[in-house]
Each structure stands twice: as structure tokens, then as C-alpha cells.
Amino acid sequence: MAMVVKNNMPARQTLNKLNKNSKALSKSLKKVASGMKLNSAADDASGFSISEKMRVQIRALDQANANAQNAGSLLQTAEGAASSTVDILKTLKEKAINAANDTNTDIDRATIQKEMDQAIDQISDNANVTFNGIRIFDGGADISKSVQDTIIKALNSEWLKASFEMIQDAYGINFTDGRASVNEMEVVLKDEGDNNRLAYVTHRAVGGVTDKLTLTVNMHYYDDMDESDPNGSSPSTGSQYLDRVIAHELTHAVMAANVKDMDNVPLFIVEGFAEVTHGIDDNRRSTLESLPDLSTGMSGEGAYAGGYAFLRYMNKQCGTGSVQSFMQGLVQYEGDADKAVQSATGGRFSTLQNMIDSFNGAKSAAGDTKAFLLNSCGIDLDNPDVGSILGADANQGEVRDDKGSVLEGLNTKFWYYPSANSTLINGLTVKWPDFQKGEGMKFQVGTRANQVINSAFGSISAEGLGLKADNGTNLSVGTRVKAKQAMTILDNAIEKVLDQQTNIGAIESRLKYTQANLTTASENTVSAESVIRDADMAKEMTEYTKNNVLLQAAQSMLAQANQNSSGVLSLLQ
């Protein structure tokens, strides 16, 4: 090798190795000090990118888990308020039952009312519970975006149930005892124009047996329905309280499902049963006062009023319970009205025509229709009772006026949406038209935008449970009749709160699974990210020791290489 002094190549080569060893040692020091084999993208660009994405996912999963825990805390707060309200409602039901007993005077009931007023106020206080300043039971779940939605809520929460219970009490037929041939009904809301059909039930029969039911509400009359009136009033000319119309039509539905060959039953009997369910002494007064003689071929207004008067005549002449027996006979004898009349009247009338003749004869003998209705049918047109078969005139029950014919709560804020597109009400599966339910709260429990749990809460205030009217009037037990009605309203209120409580519990249970899933996902992602980024300390210490030894060796050799050129000096002496 040539002896040169300008360029010491061994020293330069050794220096290069020294620098490489120094860099390798520096990298090893970083890995050992940080515990990570990837400290920057330069270490492994693709691996670093994957690791960073995983870290984003881990933090997102941990935050979603925290969200789920916070949501669980909110729901626990909500459940506490709902549970307290249920306890109050139990007490109110107890007080209502007490007030309905005639061992109490009205003075005693007034004392009970004072207790109830305080308890009802406390229910509203419970409903004002908040979490982080957010009012939980804000009623957001039950907000109506259209009159159609309001009618769906009314049907779901009160009108259908109340009507079915009236029909059961009046005639002993229903969808629950296994006799009904069909257990589904579709609800349709549409504008059918000015055709005097406020609502109607259609049924399809095969071999005399009904296998399909449809309830249609004519929105021509109810598109501007007063959404604050529990009875469903409308300013449209020709309309009636929708709750009474529904009770009328559902009588047809229950009859069609229970009476075989119902199409063979005379129209005036079918309509008569529907009219006597809710009473017509008010809205068909003029028709009743000009009532024509009965015939099996009656139609139009005459069939409605004539059938009503005929059944009230049976009730008056043959005793309370004969109308129910008549209905039971139609079920038993598969629509044979002659056999049903004979059975219901205990043989007093052998055929339907025989009873019609008796009715017409009594009417003719009375001379004055109004007197005939009062004396022979028990229909007092001057009485506030509207003449329901369950009311004061027909059955010595409570007075049922036009607004009290169908029993509802005091406030439409009680109404709530069906829980699904079809729901079971008193044994009947009701298929609903499309409705737009309030969204309520959304709990973000996932790392993607659509991974949310909806939690919509209805109102459980006194107004939202139908216990307080908009004008501030509380549910009353001031009389026996009012106490009896209060019992039913409280049952409905309890059902609504329990439904809320069930919903809360279901979401709480779901959140537990959600938290477990998020925890597992976070753990697995951390494990996967560790494989990419965390250093194997044993391996890195070995590498560090190697690089450290190599660095020291390179330093020593550099010193030796720098001494090589000094040999040239001996040639220059």
C-alpha cells in the first residue's frame, strides 16, 4: 500500500464505520429508552402509519366506552325518577279505590283529593329530573309532526284500548278469548272526501268467516282535528268526536271477528250495537224523535237510530243483560238473529220479526215517539246521559255525556307512539301506517358516526300521564263516579310509566354489552398495535450491547488508523 499523507483512506473508512455504529447505537438507545421499536415514520413508514391508525382507534374506543358509561349514569337517574313515580301512582290507585267506596262521604273524598293533589304535583317534580343540566323526560319521543301522527298516538295509547274494554263490558266479546277468527287489523288514514263516512271498518269473509280487518279514518274530516282535545274534536262540518266514532267502528270489527255470517245479520242490528256502545241521545236526537217503524230492511239514518232504539227496547223490556245475551246468541248461532232473540229474551219473543212487531206496536200505541222512547225504551232525550248501554239510563251506571262516552285521561300529552310498526292491543295485532317518531337522545357508543343508541323519553309529568289538564285541573275523586273513572286513568298512567321503565332497563342492559364489547375491542387493538410498535427489550438490549461494542472498537481502530500516516515522517528525516 502506498504511503501517502494527503488522504488517509483507512482512517476515512474507519470513520465511516464509526458513524454508522454511532447511528445504530443512537437508534438502539431510543428503542431501549422509549420501549418502542418505532419512534418515527423513518423507522418503518408503513408500520408507523398502521400503528398511528390503531392508536386513533384505541382512543376512540376508550372514549366511546366512557360515553356508554355516562349514558348508563343518565339512565340510572331516569330509572330512579320513573321508579319513584310508579310508587306514587300505586298510592294514587289505592286512594282512588278508597274514594270509590260508598263508605266514604263526599267530605271524605275531598280529604282524599287533597292528598292526591300533592302526590300529583310530586309526579311533575319527578319528571323535571335532569342529568348534566339536560331534562330527561322532556316528551321528545312523543312530539307529533302531523295530525295523522297524533291520531296514531291516540289510537295506540287510549282509543283502541278503551273501545275494546267498552265492547267487552257491554257484550262480552273480544279478541282475547280465542273465539275471534282474525287477530290482525290494519289502520289506514287517508282523505276520502266529503262522503259522510267519518271512519269505517271493512272486513273480508271467506265462507262467512272473517279473515281480514281494516280500520280507515277519513282525514277529510279530521285533518284539522284539535290536537289538544282528548276526545278528538274537529271543526269540520259533519264531524263528531273521533273517540266515539272509533268505538262505533271497533264494535263492527269485534262483531265481524266473532259472529260467523255477520253479513246476514240485518243492518239495523249491526249498526244498533255500534250505536248503543257509546250512546247517541245527543247527536242523533232529531232522528230518534222522528223514528219510523222498524223493518229488517232499514238503511241510512233510520238503521242507526232504529237499531239503537230496538236494542234499548230489548234492554228495557227484557232486563239488563239481555242485550249482551243477544250478542252472545249471534255468536253462538252464527248470525241467526231469530235464535239469538229467542235466547236473549228467554222465549218472550220467538223470532226477530216477532220482536220488531212488538216494538212497532208499542210505538204506535204510545202515539208520541218521545214518550215511547222514554217509557218503552228507557231513552231520556232530556237527560245528559247519552244512552250508552253501560251508562246511567240503560244500566244504572255512571252518567256518560258526549265527552265522557269514551274514557280518556285529561291531557293529550299522555298520547304516545306505538313501539313498532305493529303492536298488540287487547289481543289484536294492529298494523300502523308510517309515522315519524321523535328521535330523542342519541348516545354515541361507537367509533363511527352511525354507531349510536337512540333513547327517546316520553313525558311522565302529571300532564304527560293524563292526570292534569292543560288548565291545571287535577284528576278528581270527588264523587264515586269520578273515583271509578280515576282508577282506569291511573291504570293507563301506570302502564305508560312502566313502559318507559322497561325501555330504560332494556337500554341499560344493552349498554352493558356495549361496554364489554368496547373494552374487548380496545384490548385487542392495543395488543395488535403493541406487536407493531413495542420493542422486544431483550432483543433491543442485545442489539444495543452489540452496537456499543462496535462503536468502541471503531473508535479504537480510528485512533490506530490515524497513526498510520506518521510512518511517512521517518522517510522525511
Short mmCIF file of N, CA, C and O in Angstrom, two decimals, residues 187-310:
data_model
loop_
_atom_site.label_atom_id
_atom_site.label_comp_id
_atom_site.label_asym_id
_atom_site.label_seq_id
_atom_site.Cartn_x
_atom_site.Cartn_y
_atom_site.Cartn_z
N VAL A 187 -104.60 -0.27 10.07
CA VAL A 187 -105.12 1.09 10.23
C VAL A 187 -104.71 1.92 9.03
O VAL A 187 -103.53 1.94 8.65
N VAL A 188 -105.68 2.61 8.43
CA VAL A 188 -105.43 3.45 7.25
C VAL A 188 -105.94 4.85 7.54
O VAL A 188 -107.08 5.02 8.00
N LEU A 189 -105.12 5.85 7.30
CA LEU A 189 -105.52 7.25 7.45
C LEU A 189 -105.40 7.91 6.09
O LEU A 189 -104.30 8.05 5.55
N LYS A 190 -106.54 8.33 5.53
CA LYS A 190 -106.49 8.96 4.20
C LYS A 190 -107.72 9.85 3.99
O LYS A 190 -108.76 9.67 4.65
N ASP A 191 -107.57 10.80 3.09
CA ASP A 191 -108.66 11.72 2.75
C ASP A 191 -109.55 11.06 1.70
O ASP A 191 -109.12 10.80 0.58
N GLU A 192 -110.80 10.80 2.08
CA GLU A 192 -111.75 10.19 1.15
C GLU A 192 -112.85 11.14 0.74
O GLU A 192 -113.88 10.72 0.20
N GLY A 193 -112.64 12.42 1.00
CA GLY A 193 -113.60 13.42 0.56
C GLY A 193 -114.83 13.50 1.43
O GLY A 193 -114.96 12.83 2.46
N ASP A 194 -115.77 14.30 1.00
CA ASP A 194 -116.99 14.57 1.75
C ASP A 194 -118.04 13.49 1.42
O ASP A 194 -118.95 13.71 0.63
N ASN A 195 -117.90 12.33 2.07
CA ASN A 195 -118.84 11.24 1.78
C ASN A 195 -119.60 10.78 3.02
O ASN A 195 -120.21 9.72 3.02
N ASN A 196 -119.52 11.57 4.11
CA ASN A 196 -120.21 11.28 5.37
C ASN A 196 -119.69 10.04 6.09
O ASN A 196 -120.30 9.60 7.07
N ARG A 197 -118.62 9.48 5.62
CA ARG A 197 -118.01 8.35 6.32
C ARG A 197 -116.82 8.89 7.11
O ARG A 197 -115.74 9.10 6.57
N LEU A 198 -117.05 9.13 8.39
CA LEU A 198 -116.00 9.70 9.23
C LEU A 198 -114.88 8.68 9.43
O LEU A 198 -113.70 9.03 9.43
N ALA A 199 -115.26 7.44 9.62
CA ALA A 199 -114.32 6.31 9.73
C ALA A 199 -115.15 5.06 9.47
O ALA A 199 -116.38 5.07 9.62
N TYR A 200 -114.48 3.99 9.10
CA TYR A 200 -115.24 2.75 8.86
C TYR A 200 -114.31 1.55 8.94
O TYR A 200 -113.11 1.64 8.73
N VAL A 201 -114.92 0.42 9.30
CA VAL A 201 -114.21 -0.86 9.33
C VAL A 201 -114.71 -1.71 8.18
O VAL A 201 -115.92 -1.85 7.98
N THR A 202 -113.81 -2.26 7.42
CA THR A 202 -114.17 -3.23 6.38
C THR A 202 -113.62 -4.59 6.79
O THR A 202 -112.57 -4.68 7.44
N HIS A 203 -114.37 -5.62 6.42
CA HIS A 203 -113.90 -6.97 6.72
C HIS A 203 -114.05 -7.86 5.49
O HIS A 203 -114.98 -7.69 4.71
N ARG A 204 -113.13 -8.75 5.34
CA ARG A 204 -113.20 -9.73 4.26
C ARG A 204 -113.55 -11.08 4.87
O ARG A 204 -112.93 -11.52 5.83
N ALA A 205 -114.59 -11.71 4.32
CA ALA A 205 -115.05 -13.00 4.84
C ALA A 205 -114.94 -14.08 3.77
O ALA A 205 -115.27 -13.85 2.60
N VAL A 206 -114.46 -15.23 4.17
CA VAL A 206 -114.40 -16.40 3.30
C VAL A 206 -115.24 -17.49 3.95
O VAL A 206 -114.96 -17.93 5.06
N GLY A 207 -116.32 -17.87 3.25
CA GLY A 207 -117.22 -18.86 3.84
C GLY A 207 -117.91 -18.34 5.09
O GLY A 207 -118.22 -19.13 5.99
N GLY A 208 -118.14 -17.04 5.13
CA GLY A 208 -118.80 -16.44 6.28
C GLY A 208 -117.88 -16.15 7.45
O GLY A 208 -118.30 -15.60 8.45
N VAL A 209 -116.59 -16.52 7.33
CA VAL A 209 -115.62 -16.33 8.41
C VAL A 209 -114.69 -15.18 8.05
O VAL A 209 -114.02 -15.21 7.00
N THR A 210 -114.61 -14.17 8.88
CA THR A 210 -113.77 -13.00 8.61
C THR A 210 -112.29 -13.36 8.77
O THR A 210 -111.90 -13.98 9.76
N ASP A 211 -111.49 -12.97 7.77
CA ASP A 211 -110.06 -13.23 7.86
C ASP A 211 -109.21 -11.97 7.66
O ASP A 211 -107.99 -12.03 7.66
N LYS A 212 -109.88 -10.80 7.51
CA LYS A 212 -109.12 -9.56 7.36
C LYS A 212 -109.96 -8.39 7.84
O LYS A 212 -111.15 -8.30 7.53
N LEU A 213 -109.32 -7.49 8.60
CA LEU A 213 -109.99 -6.29 9.11
C LEU A 213 -109.17 -5.06 8.74
O LEU A 213 -107.93 -5.08 8.79
N THR A 214 -109.85 -3.97 8.39
CA THR A 214 -109.18 -2.70 8.11
C THR A 214 -109.99 -1.56 8.71
O THR A 214 -111.21 -1.48 8.50
N LEU A 215 -109.33 -0.72 9.49
CA LEU A 215 -109.96 0.49 10.03
C LEU A 215 -109.44 1.68 9.25
O LEU A 215 -108.24 1.93 9.19
N THR A 216 -110.37 2.43 8.64
CA THR A 216 -110.00 3.61 7.85
C THR A 216 -110.58 4.85 8.52
O THR A 216 -111.77 4.90 8.85
N VAL A 217 -109.74 5.86 8.73
CA VAL A 217 -110.18 7.16 9.24
C VAL A 217 -110.13 8.15 8.09
O VAL A 217 -109.09 8.30 7.44
N ASN A 218 -111.25 8.81 7.83
CA ASN A 218 -111.34 9.77 6.73
C ASN A 218 -110.75 11.10 7.17
O ASN A 218 -111.38 11.87 7.91
N MET A 219 -109.54 11.39 6.71
CA MET A 219 -108.85 12.61 7.13
C MET A 219 -109.48 13.87 6.55
O MET A 219 -109.10 14.98 6.94
N HIS A 220 -110.45 13.71 5.65
CA HIS A 220 -111.16 14.89 5.15
C HIS A 220 -111.84 15.62 6.31
O HIS A 220 -111.94 16.85 6.30
N TYR A 221 -112.27 14.85 7.30
CA TYR A 221 -112.96 15.44 8.45
C TYR A 221 -112.03 15.72 9.62
O TYR A 221 -112.38 16.50 10.51
N TYR A 222 -110.87 15.09 9.64
CA TYR A 222 -110.02 15.19 10.83
C TYR A 222 -108.62 15.72 10.54
O TYR A 222 -107.75 15.66 11.40
N ASP A 223 -108.41 16.27 9.37
CA ASP A 223 -107.10 16.83 9.05
C ASP A 223 -106.79 18.05 9.90
O ASP A 223 -105.62 18.39 10.10
N ASP A 224 -107.83 18.71 10.42
CA ASP A 224 -107.62 19.86 11.30
C ASP A 224 -108.12 19.57 12.71
O ASP A 224 -108.58 20.46 13.42
N MET A 225 -108.05 18.32 13.12
CA MET A 225 -108.50 17.92 14.45
C MET A 225 -107.77 18.71 15.53
O MET A 225 -106.58 19.02 15.40
N ASP A 226 -108.47 19.03 16.59
CA ASP A 226 -107.88 19.75 17.72
C ASP A 226 -106.97 18.78 18.48
O ASP A 226 -107.45 17.87 19.16
N GLU A 227 -105.67 18.99 18.36
CA GLU A 227 -104.72 18.05 18.95
C GLU A 227 -104.58 18.22 20.46
O GLU A 227 -103.84 17.48 21.11
N SER A 228 -105.30 19.17 21.03
CA SER A 228 -105.28 19.34 22.49
C SER A 228 -106.54 18.78 23.15
O SER A 228 -106.68 18.86 24.37
N ASP A 229 -107.45 18.23 22.35
CA ASP A 229 -108.72 17.70 22.88
C ASP A 229 -108.63 16.17 22.98
O ASP A 229 -108.51 15.49 21.95
N PRO A 230 -108.68 15.61 24.18
CA PRO A 230 -108.59 14.15 24.33
C PRO A 230 -109.68 13.38 23.60
O PRO A 230 -109.52 12.19 23.32
N ASN A 231 -110.80 14.05 23.28
CA ASN A 231 -111.89 13.38 22.59
C ASN A 231 -111.76 13.41 21.07
O ASN A 231 -112.48 12.71 20.37
N GLY A 232 -110.83 14.22 20.56
CA GLY A 232 -110.62 14.28 19.12
C GLY A 232 -111.67 15.09 18.39
O GLY A 232 -112.24 14.63 17.39
N SER A 233 -111.94 16.29 18.85
CA SER A 233 -112.92 17.15 18.17
C SER A 233 -112.31 17.78 16.94
O SER A 233 -111.09 17.94 16.83
N SER A 234 -113.17 18.13 15.99
CA SER A 234 -112.73 18.75 14.75
C SER A 234 -113.74 19.81 14.35
O SER A 234 -114.95 19.61 14.50
N PRO A 235 -113.27 20.95 13.81
CA PRO A 235 -114.20 21.99 13.36
C PRO A 235 -114.88 21.67 12.04
O PRO A 235 -115.77 22.39 11.60
N SER A 236 -114.48 20.58 11.39
CA SER A 236 -115.06 20.24 10.09
C SER A 236 -116.55 19.95 10.21
O SER A 236 -116.99 19.24 11.13
N THR A 237 -117.33 20.48 9.30
CA THR A 237 -118.77 20.26 9.28
C THR A 237 -119.07 18.77 9.11
O THR A 237 -118.53 18.11 8.23
N GLY A 238 -119.95 18.27 9.98
CA GLY A 238 -120.34 16.87 9.88
C GLY A 238 -119.51 15.92 10.70
O GLY A 238 -119.84 14.74 10.80
N SER A 239 -118.41 16.41 11.29
CA SER A 239 -117.56 15.53 12.09
C SER A 239 -118.15 15.35 13.49
O SER A 239 -119.03 16.10 13.92
N GLN A 240 -117.68 14.33 14.17
CA GLN A 240 -118.04 14.07 15.56
C GLN A 240 -116.75 13.81 16.34
O GLN A 240 -115.68 13.71 15.75
N TYR A 241 -116.89 13.69 17.68
CA TYR A 241 -115.71 13.32 18.45
C TYR A 241 -115.17 12.01 17.89
O TYR A 241 -115.87 11.01 17.81
N LEU A 242 -113.89 12.01 17.53
CA LEU A 242 -113.32 10.84 16.88
C LEU A 242 -113.26 9.64 17.80
O LEU A 242 -113.34 8.50 17.34
N ASP A 243 -113.13 9.86 19.12
CA ASP A 243 -113.08 8.71 20.02
C ASP A 243 -114.38 7.90 19.97
O ASP A 243 -114.37 6.67 19.98
N ARG A 244 -115.52 8.60 19.85
CA ARG A 244 -116.81 7.89 19.76
C ARG A 244 -116.96 7.19 18.41
O ARG A 244 -117.49 6.08 18.33
N VAL A 245 -116.47 7.82 17.36
CA VAL A 245 -116.52 7.20 16.03
C VAL A 245 -115.70 5.90 16.04
O VAL A 245 -116.13 4.88 15.50
N ILE A 246 -114.55 5.95 16.68
CA ILE A 246 -113.69 4.76 16.75
C ILE A 246 -114.39 3.65 17.54
O ILE A 246 -114.36 2.48 17.15
N ALA A 247 -115.01 4.00 18.66
CA ALA A 247 -115.73 3.00 19.45
C ALA A 247 -116.84 2.35 18.62
O ALA A 247 -117.07 1.14 18.70
N HIS A 248 -117.53 3.15 17.82
CA HIS A 248 -118.58 2.64 16.94
C HIS A 248 -118.01 1.63 15.94
O HIS A 248 -118.50 0.50 15.81
N GLU A 249 -116.93 2.03 15.27
CA GLU A 249 -116.37 1.18 14.22
C GLU A 249 -115.72 -0.07 14.76
O GLU A 249 -115.78 -1.13 14.15
N LEU A 250 -115.12 0.04 15.93
CA LEU A 250 -114.48 -1.15 16.51
C LEU A 250 -115.52 -2.17 16.98
O LEU A 250 -115.21 -3.37 17.06
N THR A 251 -116.73 -1.72 17.26
CA THR A 251 -117.80 -2.68 17.55
C THR A 251 -118.04 -3.56 16.33
O THR A 251 -118.21 -4.78 16.45
N HIS A 252 -118.04 -2.94 15.16
CA HIS A 252 -118.17 -3.72 13.92
C HIS A 252 -117.00 -4.70 13.78
O HIS A 252 -117.20 -5.85 13.37
N ALA A 253 -115.81 -4.24 14.11
CA ALA A 253 -114.63 -5.10 13.96
C ALA A 253 -114.71 -6.33 14.85
O ALA A 253 -114.45 -7.46 14.41
N VAL A 254 -115.07 -6.10 16.12
CA VAL A 254 -115.14 -7.23 17.05
C VAL A 254 -116.28 -8.17 16.67
O VAL A 254 -116.14 -9.40 16.75
N MET A 255 -117.41 -7.60 16.22
CA MET A 255 -118.52 -8.45 15.78
C MET A 255 -118.12 -9.29 14.56
O MET A 255 -118.38 -10.49 14.51
N ALA A 256 -117.46 -8.66 13.60
CA ALA A 256 -117.07 -9.38 12.38
C ALA A 256 -116.13 -10.54 12.70
O ALA A 256 -116.18 -11.59 12.05
N ALA A 257 -115.27 -10.35 13.72
CA ALA A 257 -114.32 -11.40 14.08
C ALA A 257 -114.95 -12.52 14.89
O ALA A 257 -114.40 -13.62 14.94
N ASN A 258 -116.10 -12.25 15.51
CA ASN A 258 -116.71 -13.24 16.41
C ASN A 258 -118.00 -13.85 15.89
O ASN A 258 -118.37 -14.95 16.29
N VAL A 259 -118.72 -13.12 15.03
CA VAL A 259 -120.01 -13.60 14.53
C VAL A 259 -119.84 -14.15 13.11
O VAL A 259 -119.54 -13.39 12.18
N LYS A 260 -120.03 -15.43 12.95
CA LYS A 260 -119.95 -16.02 11.62
C LYS A 260 -121.16 -15.59 10.79
O LYS A 260 -122.27 -15.44 11.33
N ASP A 261 -120.96 -15.39 9.51
CA ASP A 261 -122.02 -14.94 8.60
C ASP A 261 -122.64 -13.63 9.08
O ASP A 261 -123.85 -13.42 8.99
N MET A 262 -121.80 -12.72 9.58
CA MET A 262 -122.31 -11.45 10.07
C MET A 262 -123.01 -10.65 8.96
O MET A 262 -123.89 -9.84 9.22
N ASP A 263 -122.60 -10.88 7.72
CA ASP A 263 -123.22 -10.14 6.62
C ASP A 263 -124.71 -10.49 6.47
O ASP A 263 -125.45 -9.75 5.81
N ASN A 264 -125.13 -11.58 7.09
CA ASN A 264 -126.55 -11.96 7.04
C ASN A 264 -127.37 -11.32 8.16
O ASN A 264 -128.60 -11.40 8.15
N VAL A 265 -126.69 -10.72 9.12
CA VAL A 265 -127.39 -10.05 10.22
C VAL A 265 -127.95 -8.73 9.68
O VAL A 265 -127.24 -7.98 9.01
N PRO A 266 -129.21 -8.42 9.95
CA PRO A 266 -129.79 -7.16 9.45
C PRO A 266 -128.96 -5.95 9.83
O PRO A 266 -128.42 -5.87 10.94
N LEU A 267 -128.86 -5.01 8.88
CA LEU A 267 -128.02 -3.84 9.07
C LEU A 267 -128.39 -3.06 10.32
O LEU A 267 -127.52 -2.58 11.06
N PHE A 268 -129.69 -2.94 10.60
CA PHE A 268 -130.09 -2.10 11.73
C PHE A 268 -129.61 -2.70 13.06
O PHE A 268 -129.37 -1.98 14.02
N ILE A 269 -129.45 -4.03 13.12
CA ILE A 269 -128.94 -4.66 14.34
C ILE A 269 -127.44 -4.40 14.47
O ILE A 269 -126.94 -4.04 15.54
N VAL A 270 -126.72 -4.56 13.36
CA VAL A 270 -125.28 -4.32 13.37
C VAL A 270 -124.98 -2.88 13.78
O VAL A 270 -124.14 -2.61 14.65
N GLU A 271 -125.68 -1.93 13.15
CA GLU A 271 -125.46 -0.52 13.48
C GLU A 271 -126.00 -0.19 14.87
O GLU A 271 -125.45 0.66 15.58
N GLY A 272 -127.07 -0.85 15.26
CA GLY A 272 -127.63 -0.61 16.58
C GLY A 272 -126.65 -0.95 17.69
O GLY A 272 -126.48 -0.20 18.65
N PHE A 273 -125.96 -2.10 17.55
CA PHE A 273 -124.96 -2.47 18.54
C PHE A 273 -123.84 -1.43 18.60
O PHE A 273 -123.38 -1.06 19.68
N ALA A 274 -123.41 -0.95 17.43
CA ALA A 274 -122.33 0.04 17.40
C ALA A 274 -122.77 1.35 18.04
O ALA A 274 -121.98 1.99 18.76
N GLU A 275 -124.03 1.74 17.82
CA GLU A 275 -124.52 3.00 18.38
C GLU A 275 -124.74 2.91 19.89
O GLU A 275 -124.46 3.85 20.63
N VAL A 276 -125.21 1.77 20.35
CA VAL A 276 -125.52 1.64 21.77
C VAL A 276 -124.23 1.47 22.58
O VAL A 276 -124.23 1.62 23.80
N THR A 277 -123.12 1.17 21.90
CA THR A 277 -121.83 1.09 22.60
C THR A 277 -121.50 2.42 23.26
O THR A 277 -121.08 2.47 24.42
N HIS A 278 -121.70 3.51 22.53
CA HIS A 278 -121.31 4.83 23.05
C HIS A 278 -122.48 5.77 23.28
O HIS A 278 -122.32 6.82 23.91
N GLY A 279 -123.67 5.43 22.79
CA GLY A 279 -124.84 6.29 23.01
C GLY A 279 -124.97 7.38 21.98
O GLY A 279 -123.98 7.93 21.50
N ILE A 280 -126.25 7.69 21.62
CA ILE A 280 -126.48 8.69 20.55
C ILE A 280 -127.61 9.66 20.89
O ILE A 280 -128.15 10.32 20.01
N ASP A 281 -127.97 9.76 22.17
CA ASP A 281 -129.09 10.64 22.53
C ASP A 281 -128.82 12.09 22.17
O ASP A 281 -129.75 12.90 22.08
N ASP A 282 -127.58 12.45 21.95
CA ASP A 282 -127.25 13.84 21.63
C ASP A 282 -127.16 14.07 20.12
O ASP A 282 -127.92 14.85 19.56
N ASN A 283 -126.27 13.34 19.44
CA ASN A 283 -126.02 13.67 18.04
C ASN A 283 -127.03 13.07 17.07
O ASN A 283 -127.03 13.41 15.89
N ARG A 284 -127.90 12.17 17.51
CA ARG A 284 -128.96 11.66 16.64
C ARG A 284 -130.34 11.93 17.26
O ARG A 284 -131.31 11.23 16.98
N ARG A 285 -130.42 12.97 18.03
CA ARG A 285 -131.67 13.29 18.72
C ARG A 285 -132.81 13.50 17.74
O ARG A 285 -133.91 12.96 17.90
N SER A 286 -132.55 14.28 16.70
CA SER A 286 -133.64 14.58 15.76
C SER A 286 -134.12 13.33 15.04
O SER A 286 -135.32 13.15 14.80
N THR A 287 -133.18 12.42 14.71
CA THR A 287 -133.57 11.17 14.04
C THR A 287 -134.39 10.31 14.98
O THR A 287 -135.36 9.68 14.56
N LEU A 288 -134.03 10.28 16.23
CA LEU A 288 -134.78 9.48 17.21
C LEU A 288 -136.19 10.04 17.39
O LEU A 288 -137.16 9.29 17.52
N GLU A 289 -136.31 11.36 17.42
CA GLU A 289 -137.62 11.97 17.63
C GLU A 289 -138.57 11.73 16.46
O GLU A 289 -139.78 11.77 16.62
N SER A 290 -138.00 11.48 15.27
CA SER A 290 -138.84 11.20 14.09
C SER A 290 -138.70 9.75 13.65
O SER A 290 -138.79 9.44 12.47
N LEU A 291 -138.46 8.88 14.61
CA LEU A 291 -138.15 7.48 14.33
C LEU A 291 -139.29 6.80 13.57
O LEU A 291 -140.44 6.81 14.01
N PRO A 292 -138.99 6.17 12.41
CA PRO A 292 -140.03 5.43 11.68
C PRO A 292 -140.23 4.04 12.30
O PRO A 292 -139.49 3.63 13.20
N ASP A 293 -141.23 3.32 11.81
CA ASP A 293 -141.41 1.94 12.25
C ASP A 293 -140.22 1.10 11.79
O ASP A 293 -139.61 1.36 10.75
N LEU A 294 -139.92 0.07 12.60
CA LEU A 294 -138.78 -0.80 12.28
C LEU A 294 -139.12 -1.79 11.18
O LEU A 294 -140.28 -2.22 11.04
N SER A 295 -138.08 -2.16 10.42
CA SER A 295 -138.19 -3.26 9.46
C SER A 295 -136.80 -3.83 9.26
O SER A 295 -135.80 -3.16 9.51
N THR A 296 -136.74 -5.07 8.83
CA THR A 296 -135.43 -5.70 8.65
C THR A 296 -134.64 -5.07 7.50
O THR A 296 -133.44 -5.26 7.39
N GLY A 297 -135.33 -4.32 6.66
CA GLY A 297 -134.65 -3.72 5.51
C GLY A 297 -134.28 -2.27 5.72
O GLY A 297 -134.04 -1.55 4.74
N MET A 298 -134.23 -1.81 6.96
CA MET A 298 -133.89 -0.40 7.22
C MET A 298 -132.47 -0.08 6.76
O MET A 298 -131.57 -0.92 6.79
N SER A 299 -132.28 1.18 6.33
CA SER A 299 -130.96 1.62 5.88
C SER A 299 -130.78 3.08 6.27
O SER A 299 -131.70 3.73 6.76
N GLY A 300 -129.57 3.60 6.03
CA GLY A 300 -129.30 5.01 6.28
C GLY A 300 -129.45 5.38 7.75
O GLY A 300 -129.21 4.58 8.65
N GLU A 301 -129.88 6.63 7.98
CA GLU A 301 -130.04 7.13 9.33
C GLU A 301 -131.04 6.31 10.13
O GLU A 301 -130.90 6.13 11.34
N GLY A 302 -132.06 5.82 9.43
CA GLY A 302 -133.07 5.01 10.12
C GLY A 302 -132.49 3.76 10.72
O GLY A 302 -132.90 3.33 11.81
N ALA A 303 -131.52 3.14 10.05
CA ALA A 303 -130.90 1.92 10.57
C ALA A 303 -130.10 2.21 11.83
O ALA A 303 -130.13 1.43 12.79
N TYR A 304 -129.43 3.36 11.86
CA TYR A 304 -128.65 3.72 13.04
C TYR A 304 -129.56 3.97 14.25
O TYR A 304 -129.38 3.39 15.31
N ALA A 305 -130.51 4.88 14.06
CA ALA A 305 -131.39 5.23 15.18
C ALA A 305 -132.35 4.09 15.52
O ALA A 305 -132.62 3.82 16.69
N GLY A 306 -132.87 3.41 14.47
CA GLY A 306 -133.80 2.32 14.71
C GLY A 306 -133.14 1.16 15.45
O GLY A 306 -133.71 0.58 16.38
N GLY A 307 -131.92 0.81 15.04
CA GLY A 307 -131.21 -0.28 15.71
C GLY A 307 -130.90 0.07 17.15
O GLY A 307 -131.00 -0.78 18.05
N TYR A 308 -130.53 1.32 17.39
CA TYR A 308 -130.24 1.77 18.75
C TYR A 308 -131.50 1.66 19.62
O TYR A 308 -131.47 1.11 20.73
N ALA A 309 -132.61 2.18 19.11
CA ALA A 309 -133.87 2.14 19.88
C ALA A 309 -134.32 0.69 20.10
O ALA A 309 -134.84 0.35 21.17
N PHE A 310 -134.12 -0.17 19.10
CA PHE A 310 -134.52 -1.57 19.21
C PHE A 310 -133.78 -2.26 20.35
O PHE A 310 -134.38 -3.00 21.16
#
